[in-house]
Short mmCIF file of C-alpha atoms in Angstrom, two decimals:
data_model
loop_
_atom_site.label_atom_id
_atom_site.label_comp_id
_atom_site.label_asym_id
_atom_site.label_seq_id
_atom_site.Cartn_x
_atom_site.Cartn_y
_atom_site.Cartn_z
CA MET A 20 -1.67 6.62 51.75
CA SER A 21 2.03 7.05 51.00
CA ALA A 22 2.84 10.44 52.37
CA LEU A 23 4.86 13.14 50.34
CA PRO A 24 8.22 14.11 49.71
CA ALA A 25 8.26 17.22 52.69
CA PRO A 26 8.91 19.68 50.08
CA LEU A 27 5.95 18.32 47.99
CA GLU A 28 3.82 18.18 50.87
CA GLU A 29 4.79 22.14 51.23
CA VAL A 30 3.62 22.93 47.41
CA VAL A 31 0.52 20.99 47.61
CA GLU A 32 -0.21 22.92 50.94
CA ASP A 33 0.96 26.36 49.41
CA PHE A 34 -2.01 25.64 47.01
CA ALA A 35 -4.39 24.62 49.05
CA ALA A 36 -3.80 27.23 51.18
CA VAL A 37 -4.96 30.45 49.15
CA ALA A 38 -7.68 31.20 46.82
CA PRO A 39 -8.47 29.82 43.49
CA ARG A 40 -7.34 32.92 41.60
CA ASP A 41 -4.14 33.02 43.17
CA ARG A 42 -3.60 28.79 42.06
CA LEU A 43 -3.02 30.12 38.80
CA GLN A 44 -0.85 33.18 39.78
CA LEU A 45 1.15 30.23 42.13
CA LEU A 46 1.16 28.19 39.28
CA LEU A 47 2.94 30.66 37.45
CA GLU A 48 5.60 31.46 39.78
CA MET A 49 6.31 28.06 39.81
CA GLY A 50 6.86 27.54 36.02
CA GLN A 51 9.10 30.98 36.73
CA GLU A 52 11.70 29.46 39.47
CA LEU A 53 12.64 26.59 36.72
CA PRO A 54 15.68 26.46 36.67
CA ALA A 55 17.73 26.37 33.61
CA LEU A 56 19.09 23.30 31.89
CA PRO A 57 22.08 22.08 32.21
CA GLU A 58 24.65 21.94 29.39
CA ARG A 59 24.71 18.31 28.74
CA PHE A 60 21.78 18.65 27.74
CA ALA A 61 21.66 20.80 25.09
CA SER A 62 19.76 19.24 21.90
CA ARG A 63 17.48 17.98 24.89
CA ALA A 64 19.91 14.47 24.62
CA GLY A 65 19.05 11.76 26.56
CA MET A 66 15.23 13.59 27.32
CA GLU A 67 12.10 11.81 26.94
CA GLN A 68 9.23 14.08 25.50
CA VAL A 69 5.96 13.75 27.15
CA GLN A 70 3.35 12.77 24.44
CA GLU A 71 0.72 13.68 26.82
CA CYS A 72 1.28 17.40 27.46
CA GLN A 73 -0.32 20.02 25.26
CA SER A 74 3.17 21.94 24.47
CA PRO A 75 6.00 19.87 23.98
CA LEU A 76 7.88 18.76 26.97
CA PHE A 77 10.95 17.04 27.00
CA LEU A 78 12.00 15.70 31.24
CA ALA A 79 15.11 14.45 31.97
CA VAL A 80 15.83 12.18 35.57
CA GLU A 81 19.34 11.16 36.90
CA VAL A 82 19.69 9.08 39.75
CA GLU A 83 22.91 8.85 41.53
CA GLN A 84 23.99 5.41 43.16
CA ALA A 85 21.37 4.84 46.10
CA GLY A 86 21.40 9.03 46.68
CA PRO A 87 18.89 11.49 45.25
CA VAL A 88 17.20 11.93 42.08
CA HIS A 89 17.46 15.40 40.22
CA LEU A 90 15.15 16.02 37.73
CA TRP A 91 15.84 18.06 34.36
CA PHE A 92 12.37 19.50 32.86
CA ASP A 93 12.33 21.85 29.03
CA ALA A 94 8.93 23.53 28.23
CA PRO A 95 8.59 26.60 25.96
CA ALA A 96 8.19 29.54 28.04
CA GLU A 97 5.30 29.85 25.74
CA ALA A 98 3.55 27.19 27.16
CA PRO A 99 3.34 28.23 31.05
CA THR A 100 0.71 26.19 32.46
CA THR A 101 2.85 23.10 31.30
CA ARG A 102 6.07 24.56 33.03
CA GLY A 103 3.92 25.93 36.13
CA PHE A 104 3.31 21.40 36.45
CA ALA A 105 6.92 20.70 35.98
CA GLY A 106 7.69 23.45 38.22
CA ILE A 107 6.00 22.19 41.25
CA LEU A 108 7.37 18.65 40.31
CA ARG A 109 10.70 19.81 40.48
CA THR A 110 9.87 22.19 43.67
CA GLY A 111 8.40 19.10 45.23
CA LEU A 112 10.83 15.94 44.28
CA GLU A 113 14.52 17.37 43.38
CA GLY A 114 16.81 15.65 45.78
CA ALA A 115 14.03 12.78 47.02
CA SER A 116 15.17 9.50 47.15
CA ALA A 117 14.39 6.70 44.28
CA GLU A 118 11.40 4.85 46.71
CA GLN A 119 10.14 8.29 48.04
CA VAL A 120 9.69 9.82 44.50
CA LEU A 121 8.04 6.05 43.48
CA ALA A 122 5.76 6.55 46.26
CA VAL A 123 4.16 9.76 45.78
CA PRO A 124 0.09 8.74 45.06
CA ASP A 125 -0.31 9.34 41.02
CA ASP A 126 -2.96 11.27 41.36
CA PHE A 127 -1.38 13.61 44.26
CA TYR A 128 -2.05 16.75 41.63
CA VAL A 129 -6.61 16.29 43.00
CA ARG A 130 -5.02 18.05 46.11
CA LEU A 131 -3.55 20.93 44.34
CA GLY A 132 -7.38 22.10 43.59
CA LEU A 133 -7.03 23.31 40.18
CA ALA A 134 -9.14 21.04 38.87
CA GLU A 135 -11.63 24.23 39.11
CA LEU A 136 -9.18 26.13 36.93
CA VAL A 137 -7.22 24.03 34.70
CA SER A 138 -9.23 21.07 32.07
CA PRO A 139 -9.05 17.66 32.26
CA LEU A 140 -6.69 17.54 30.00
CA ARG A 141 -4.56 19.68 30.90
CA LEU A 142 -3.71 18.73 34.09
CA ARG A 143 -3.44 14.71 32.85
CA GLY A 144 -0.23 16.08 31.76
CA MET A 145 0.63 16.51 35.44
CA ALA A 146 0.04 13.25 36.20
CA ALA A 147 1.76 12.03 33.21
CA MET A 148 4.51 13.65 33.79
CA LEU A 149 4.88 11.68 37.22
CA ALA A 150 4.27 8.95 35.71
CA ARG A 151 7.36 9.10 33.46
CA VAL A 152 9.35 10.73 35.49
CA LYS A 153 8.83 7.22 37.58
CA GLY A 154 9.41 4.70 34.63
CA GLN A 155 12.66 6.80 34.32
CA VAL A 156 13.88 6.32 38.51
CA ARG A 157 12.42 2.86 37.38
CA ALA A 158 14.85 2.14 35.22
CA ALA A 159 17.65 3.41 36.69
CA SER A 160 17.55 1.71 39.78
CA MET B 21 -20.19 52.04 16.09
CA ALA B 22 -18.46 49.09 14.42
CA LEU B 23 -14.86 49.52 13.49
CA PRO B 24 -13.84 49.56 9.30
CA VAL B 25 -13.29 46.79 8.30
CA ASP B 26 -8.98 45.71 7.53
CA ALA B 27 -8.12 46.78 3.78
CA GLN B 28 -6.31 43.87 4.04
CA ALA B 29 -8.55 40.95 4.82
CA GLU B 30 -10.81 42.56 1.95
CA SER B 31 -7.56 42.20 -0.89
CA ALA B 32 -7.17 38.73 0.33
CA GLY B 33 -10.46 38.01 -1.56
CA TYR B 34 -12.53 36.32 1.76
CA ALA B 35 -15.89 35.86 2.31
CA HIS B 36 -16.78 37.77 5.14
CA PRO B 37 -13.09 39.90 5.77
CA GLU B 38 -15.13 42.07 8.13
CA ARG B 39 -14.61 38.60 10.03
CA LEU B 40 -10.69 39.13 10.18
CA VAL B 41 -8.13 41.70 10.71
CA SER B 42 -4.57 41.76 10.91
CA THR B 43 -1.87 42.33 13.50
CA ALA B 44 -1.13 45.94 11.69
CA TRP B 45 -4.72 46.47 11.99
CA LEU B 46 -4.93 45.49 15.27
CA ALA B 47 -1.72 47.60 16.02
CA GLU B 48 -3.63 50.72 14.18
CA HIS B 49 -6.39 50.54 16.07
CA LEU B 50 -5.74 49.95 19.82
CA GLY B 51 -7.02 51.96 21.95
CA GLN B 52 -9.86 53.19 20.00
CA PRO B 53 -13.49 53.29 21.32
CA GLY B 54 -15.66 50.44 20.92
CA LEU B 55 -13.22 47.94 20.20
CA VAL B 56 -12.67 45.33 22.97
CA VAL B 57 -9.95 42.64 22.00
CA VAL B 58 -10.21 39.38 23.68
CA GLU B 59 -7.54 36.84 24.50
CA SER B 60 -8.56 33.25 24.57
CA ASP B 61 -6.13 30.62 24.72
CA GLU B 62 -5.37 26.98 25.45
CA ASP B 63 -2.99 27.87 27.97
CA VAL B 64 -4.62 28.83 30.75
CA LEU B 65 -1.67 31.12 31.90
CA LEU B 66 -0.49 32.31 28.65
CA TYR B 67 -2.48 35.81 29.61
CA ASP B 68 -1.00 36.37 32.57
CA THR B 69 2.80 36.15 30.73
CA GLY B 70 1.90 39.35 29.08
CA HIS B 71 -1.03 39.83 26.20
CA VAL B 72 -1.75 42.87 23.24
CA PRO B 73 -2.21 46.11 25.73
CA GLY B 74 -5.88 46.43 27.25
CA SER B 75 -6.92 43.00 25.82
CA VAL B 76 -9.39 41.03 28.38
CA LYS B 77 -8.79 37.29 28.73
CA VAL B 78 -11.99 34.99 27.94
CA ASP B 79 -11.10 31.32 29.20
CA TRP B 80 -13.38 28.72 27.91
CA HIS B 81 -13.03 26.24 30.38
CA THR B 82 -14.06 28.44 33.60
CA GLU B 83 -15.94 30.98 31.66
CA LEU B 84 -18.09 30.25 28.60
CA ASN B 85 -18.85 26.59 30.02
CA ASP B 86 -22.11 25.49 32.17
CA PRO B 87 -20.56 22.69 34.47
CA VAL B 88 -23.09 21.43 35.29
CA THR B 89 -24.82 20.66 32.19
CA ARG B 90 -22.29 20.29 29.99
CA ASP B 91 -23.19 22.86 27.47
CA TYR B 92 -22.22 26.44 26.73
CA VAL B 93 -23.38 29.15 29.12
CA ASP B 94 -27.28 30.64 28.95
CA GLY B 95 -28.25 34.56 28.27
CA GLU B 96 -27.45 35.47 31.70
CA ARG B 97 -24.48 34.08 31.95
CA PHE B 98 -23.06 35.41 28.81
CA ALA B 99 -25.03 38.44 29.53
CA ALA B 100 -22.69 38.97 32.87
CA LEU B 101 -19.29 38.21 30.83
CA MET B 102 -19.46 40.51 28.33
CA ARG B 103 -20.65 43.25 30.49
CA ALA B 104 -17.55 42.51 33.67
CA LYS B 105 -15.38 42.25 30.20
CA GLY B 106 -15.88 45.62 29.34
CA ILE B 107 -18.10 44.15 26.17
CA SER B 108 -21.16 45.69 25.50
CA ARG B 109 -23.49 44.65 22.52
CA ASP B 110 -22.30 47.39 19.63
CA SER B 111 -18.72 46.30 20.96
CA THR B 112 -16.02 45.24 18.06
CA VAL B 113 -15.00 42.47 19.44
CA VAL B 114 -11.30 41.41 18.13
CA ILE B 115 -10.60 37.43 19.89
CA TYR B 116 -6.99 36.35 19.26
CA GLY B 117 -4.79 33.27 21.18
CA ASP B 118 -2.08 30.81 20.93
CA ARG B 119 -1.94 28.04 18.98
CA ASN B 120 -2.82 29.05 15.81
CA ASN B 121 -5.97 30.81 17.36
CA TRP B 122 -7.82 27.48 17.68
CA TRP B 123 -9.13 28.28 21.37
CA ALA B 124 -9.74 32.12 20.18
CA ALA B 125 -11.74 30.34 17.03
CA TYR B 126 -13.95 28.60 19.78
CA ALA B 127 -14.60 31.62 22.09
CA LEU B 128 -15.56 32.97 18.29
CA TRP B 129 -17.86 30.85 17.73
CA VAL B 130 -19.36 30.54 21.13
CA PHE B 131 -19.90 34.24 20.28
CA THR B 132 -22.06 33.64 17.66
CA LEU B 133 -24.01 31.17 19.53
CA PHE B 134 -25.36 34.42 21.08
CA GLY B 135 -25.02 35.94 17.46
CA HIS B 136 -22.62 39.01 18.64
CA PRO B 137 -22.96 41.55 15.66
CA ASP B 138 -19.08 41.98 15.23
CA VAL B 139 -16.58 39.62 16.63
CA ARG B 140 -13.47 39.35 14.33
CA LEU B 141 -10.30 37.00 14.72
CA LEU B 142 -6.88 38.04 14.66
CA ASP B 143 -5.22 36.14 11.81
CA GLY B 144 -2.21 34.74 12.72
CA GLY B 145 -2.72 35.08 16.61
CA ARG B 146 -0.97 35.80 19.61
CA ALA B 147 2.19 33.86 17.79
CA LYS B 148 2.26 36.36 15.38
CA TRP B 149 1.75 39.33 17.03
CA ALA B 150 4.39 38.27 19.28
CA ALA B 151 6.83 37.05 16.11
CA GLU B 152 6.44 40.97 15.20
CA GLY B 153 7.63 42.26 18.05
CA ARG B 154 4.50 43.82 18.94
CA GLU B 155 3.79 44.97 22.27
CA LEU B 156 2.55 42.73 25.26
CA THR B 157 2.25 43.77 28.33
CA THR B 158 1.40 42.00 32.10
CA ALA B 159 -0.82 45.36 32.98
CA VAL B 160 -4.39 43.63 33.97
CA PRO B 161 -7.07 46.39 32.22
CA GLU B 162 -10.17 47.16 34.60
CA PRO B 163 -12.88 47.44 32.47
CA VAL B 164 -15.76 49.42 32.66
CA ALA B 165 -18.39 47.70 32.98
CA ALA B 166 -20.52 47.83 29.82
CA ASP B 167 -24.63 46.90 29.48
CA TYR B 168 -25.35 44.38 27.66
CA PRO B 169 -28.06 42.66 27.48
CA VAL B 170 -29.54 39.44 27.85
CA VAL B 171 -29.69 37.29 24.28
CA GLU B 172 -30.98 34.20 24.49
CA ARG B 173 -28.10 31.38 23.06
CA ASP B 174 -29.56 30.05 18.98
CA ASP B 175 -28.18 26.50 18.92
CA SER B 176 -30.14 26.39 15.28
CA ARG B 177 -27.79 27.91 13.05
CA VAL B 178 -24.02 26.42 13.55
CA ARG B 179 -24.49 24.02 16.41
CA ALA B 180 -25.00 20.10 15.29
CA PHE B 181 -26.36 17.67 18.96
CA LYS B 182 -25.81 14.05 18.37
CA ASP B 183 -29.28 13.26 16.61
CA ASP B 184 -28.37 16.05 13.95
CA VAL B 185 -25.52 14.68 12.67
CA LEU B 186 -27.37 10.70 12.79
CA ALA B 187 -29.65 12.42 10.36
CA HIS B 188 -27.07 13.92 8.21
CA LEU B 189 -25.31 10.76 8.45
CA GLY B 190 -24.98 10.30 3.81
CA SER B 191 -24.18 14.05 3.52
CA PRO B 192 -20.30 15.91 4.11
CA LEU B 193 -18.48 15.31 7.30
CA ILE B 194 -15.47 16.60 7.75
CA ASP B 195 -13.42 15.29 10.83
CA VAL B 196 -10.48 17.47 11.58
CA ARG B 197 -8.36 15.50 13.83
CA SER B 198 -5.47 13.76 13.11
CA PRO B 199 -4.78 11.21 10.86
CA GLY B 200 -4.39 8.56 13.92
CA GLU B 201 -7.00 9.27 15.53
CA TYR B 202 -9.77 9.29 12.12
CA THR B 203 -8.51 6.21 11.65
CA GLY B 204 -9.04 4.74 14.28
CA GLU B 205 -5.46 3.31 15.69
CA LEU B 206 -4.34 6.45 17.99
CA LEU B 207 -7.03 4.24 20.83
CA HIS B 208 -4.64 1.86 20.56
CA MET B 209 -1.64 3.73 21.07
CA PRO B 210 -0.12 2.76 25.07
CA ASP B 211 0.54 6.04 27.30
CA TYR B 212 -1.64 8.28 25.10
CA PRO B 213 -4.57 10.14 26.45
CA GLN B 214 -7.64 8.27 25.37
CA GLU B 215 -9.76 10.99 25.38
CA GLY B 216 -12.53 8.91 27.25
CA ALA B 217 -13.79 7.01 23.79
CA VAL B 218 -14.11 3.62 24.82
CA ARG B 219 -14.01 2.94 20.19
CA GLY B 220 -11.81 4.56 18.12
CA GLY B 221 -12.69 5.67 14.35
CA HIS B 222 -15.23 8.42 12.69
CA VAL B 223 -18.26 9.44 12.01
CA PRO B 224 -19.20 6.92 8.87
CA GLY B 225 -19.18 9.09 5.23
CA ALA B 226 -16.53 12.05 7.10
CA ARG B 227 -13.69 12.92 5.44
CA ASN B 228 -9.84 14.00 7.15
CA VAL B 229 -8.77 17.30 6.74
CA PRO B 230 -6.69 18.53 10.29
CA TRP B 231 -7.34 21.43 11.39
CA ALA B 232 -4.47 22.99 11.24
CA THR B 233 -3.37 22.16 8.07
CA ALA B 234 -6.14 25.68 7.17
CA ALA B 235 -3.36 27.42 8.78
CA ALA B 236 0.54 29.10 7.46
CA GLU B 237 3.81 28.58 8.96
CA ASP B 238 3.24 31.77 10.95
CA ALA B 239 -0.30 30.70 12.23
CA THR B 240 -2.41 32.85 9.55
CA PHE B 241 -4.99 31.10 7.12
CA ARG B 242 -3.62 30.16 3.69
CA PRO B 243 -4.49 32.05 0.95
CA LEU B 244 -7.84 31.78 -0.27
CA GLU B 245 -7.20 29.37 -3.47
CA GLU B 246 -5.03 27.08 -0.85
CA LEU B 247 -8.02 26.99 1.48
CA ARG B 248 -10.35 25.94 -1.69
CA ALA B 249 -7.86 23.55 -3.05
CA LEU B 250 -7.52 21.55 0.22
CA TYR B 251 -11.54 21.75 1.55
CA GLU B 252 -13.01 21.61 -2.25
CA GLY B 253 -10.38 19.82 -4.84
CA GLY B 254 -9.28 17.58 -2.00
CA ALA B 255 -12.61 16.87 0.62
CA GLY B 256 -15.45 17.60 -2.34
CA LEU B 257 -17.00 20.31 -0.55
CA SER B 258 -18.81 22.73 -2.42
CA PRO B 259 -20.29 25.91 -1.59
CA GLU B 260 -23.80 25.25 -1.33
CA ASP B 261 -23.10 21.61 1.07
CA ASP B 262 -24.35 21.95 4.31
CA VAL B 263 -21.85 20.74 6.37
CA VAL B 264 -20.70 19.60 9.99
CA VAL B 265 -17.76 19.69 11.50
CA TYR B 266 -16.08 17.86 14.44
CA CYS B 267 -13.01 16.57 16.16
CA ARG B 268 -13.01 15.68 19.82
CA ILE B 269 -14.65 18.14 22.05
CA GLY B 270 -16.16 20.98 19.54
CA GLU B 271 -12.51 22.78 19.43
CA ARG B 272 -10.02 22.07 16.88
CA SER B 273 -13.68 22.25 14.39
CA SER B 274 -14.80 25.44 15.51
CA HIS B 275 -11.43 26.61 13.63
CA THR B 276 -12.39 24.75 10.04
CA TRP B 277 -16.08 26.25 11.28
CA PHE B 278 -14.30 29.44 11.10
CA VAL B 279 -12.74 28.73 7.50
CA LEU B 280 -15.76 26.88 6.10
CA THR B 281 -18.19 29.82 7.27
CA HIS B 282 -16.45 33.27 7.15
CA LEU B 283 -13.48 32.42 4.31
CA LEU B 284 -15.00 30.37 1.87
CA GLY B 285 -18.29 31.82 2.33
CA TYR B 286 -20.53 28.02 3.65
CA ASP B 287 -24.28 29.48 4.50
CA ARG B 288 -24.53 26.11 5.81
CA VAL B 289 -21.60 24.56 8.18
CA ARG B 290 -22.57 23.57 11.83
CA ASN B 291 -19.96 22.10 14.63
CA TYR B 292 -20.85 19.14 16.12
CA ASP B 293 -19.13 20.29 19.53
CA GLY B 294 -20.18 16.61 20.84
CA SER B 295 -17.98 15.59 19.06
CA TRP B 296 -16.08 12.15 19.53
CA THR B 297 -15.64 11.80 23.30
CA GLU B 298 -19.63 12.27 22.70
CA TRP B 299 -19.81 9.42 19.08
CA GLY B 300 -18.13 7.22 20.36
CA ASN B 301 -19.04 6.80 23.47
CA SER B 302 -22.91 6.70 22.24
CA VAL B 303 -24.75 3.26 21.93
CA ARG B 304 -26.23 2.21 18.93
CA VAL B 305 -24.22 4.64 17.14
CA PRO B 306 -21.96 3.84 14.16
CA ILE B 307 -18.90 4.28 13.28
CA GLU B 308 -16.02 4.06 10.43
CA THR B 309 -12.44 3.05 10.76
CA GLY B 310 -9.33 3.21 9.05
CA SER B 311 -8.61 5.07 6.11
CA GLY B 312 -11.85 5.37 4.62
CA GLN B 313 -11.23 7.82 1.83
#
């Protein structure tokens, strides 16, 4: 099994280490830490909508020449779960290399231990976000 | 010890105004003995970001479902849930939520399976309350454990199972999903969640009235005449009809069940919660594709 980038591994371990009830709090905090969108994405130009999410979620991926990947997410405050998922990916993958991002197992989120708290449909939104991040990384590489 | 009916809902002419309260009514009655406010959302974290002061959260996924039997909780567990939330059998329960009260209506429908006497929806739900700048707090109440009897769930009145729907073919059916899901076209779209059904389409004879068309821009229910035009003029229903509503897993159709039952006053409306995830996958069960109407 491929290793996760260190920051993502750390997030996964944080979730696994706490009781189910506290995982929701952690998810909330991950969403709150999502940075504001830079000016260049005003009006969501160049962003891709993740249709699979239950709430509007847009993302953009910037890949530096042979360098790190940068991730940007836009999700409304009324969708804190979706924001939380975005926060996990942002914290876990920001600055990783394209190879590292592409090597993240598609089902890594299973290890977060959220299945008993969050419905399968909601969790699929997270899988879809990762799939689209990978798609953009591939397109840019 | 039920709280008074909202005069505003009464003047709107809905069949059962005692099932609906306005944001103004809720603001006025907040904190009164006998009232318990429940938030039930699609987004499991929304309550934690701020909620109506004193309200308790009910999560449909973890608290109303039985994870083993693919069914709702039984009387014992419902009673335990009610006690923990500070709800007694004579409490007036007002439920609100996100996304046009979609999940709030679902929770209300489950309360109905247990015959909770006084359960109401907040018209406009969370969005309207927030849009009016009314108070939201992150302070989580610690309800005083209430006394709630064990009531056996009664599925016969408002719930339909697959066999009931098979027996119902030829009678009025409302499919509340999006037009694309109804025609069957959505199952062929790439990169879209397939919702676990092997076939796309609808139950034969079902008319398509997407659930959210019953809601206005501000998430409140549309006026009586507009609802009549939608379901009676548009979809050909009449108040004396025996109607089955469904969607994908029975959540969106709870909203339509609420409209037909409590706003338009239909006596016989059942929600088929197995919905398309069950019907679309079932062996020897017929479907129809295309626009169908």
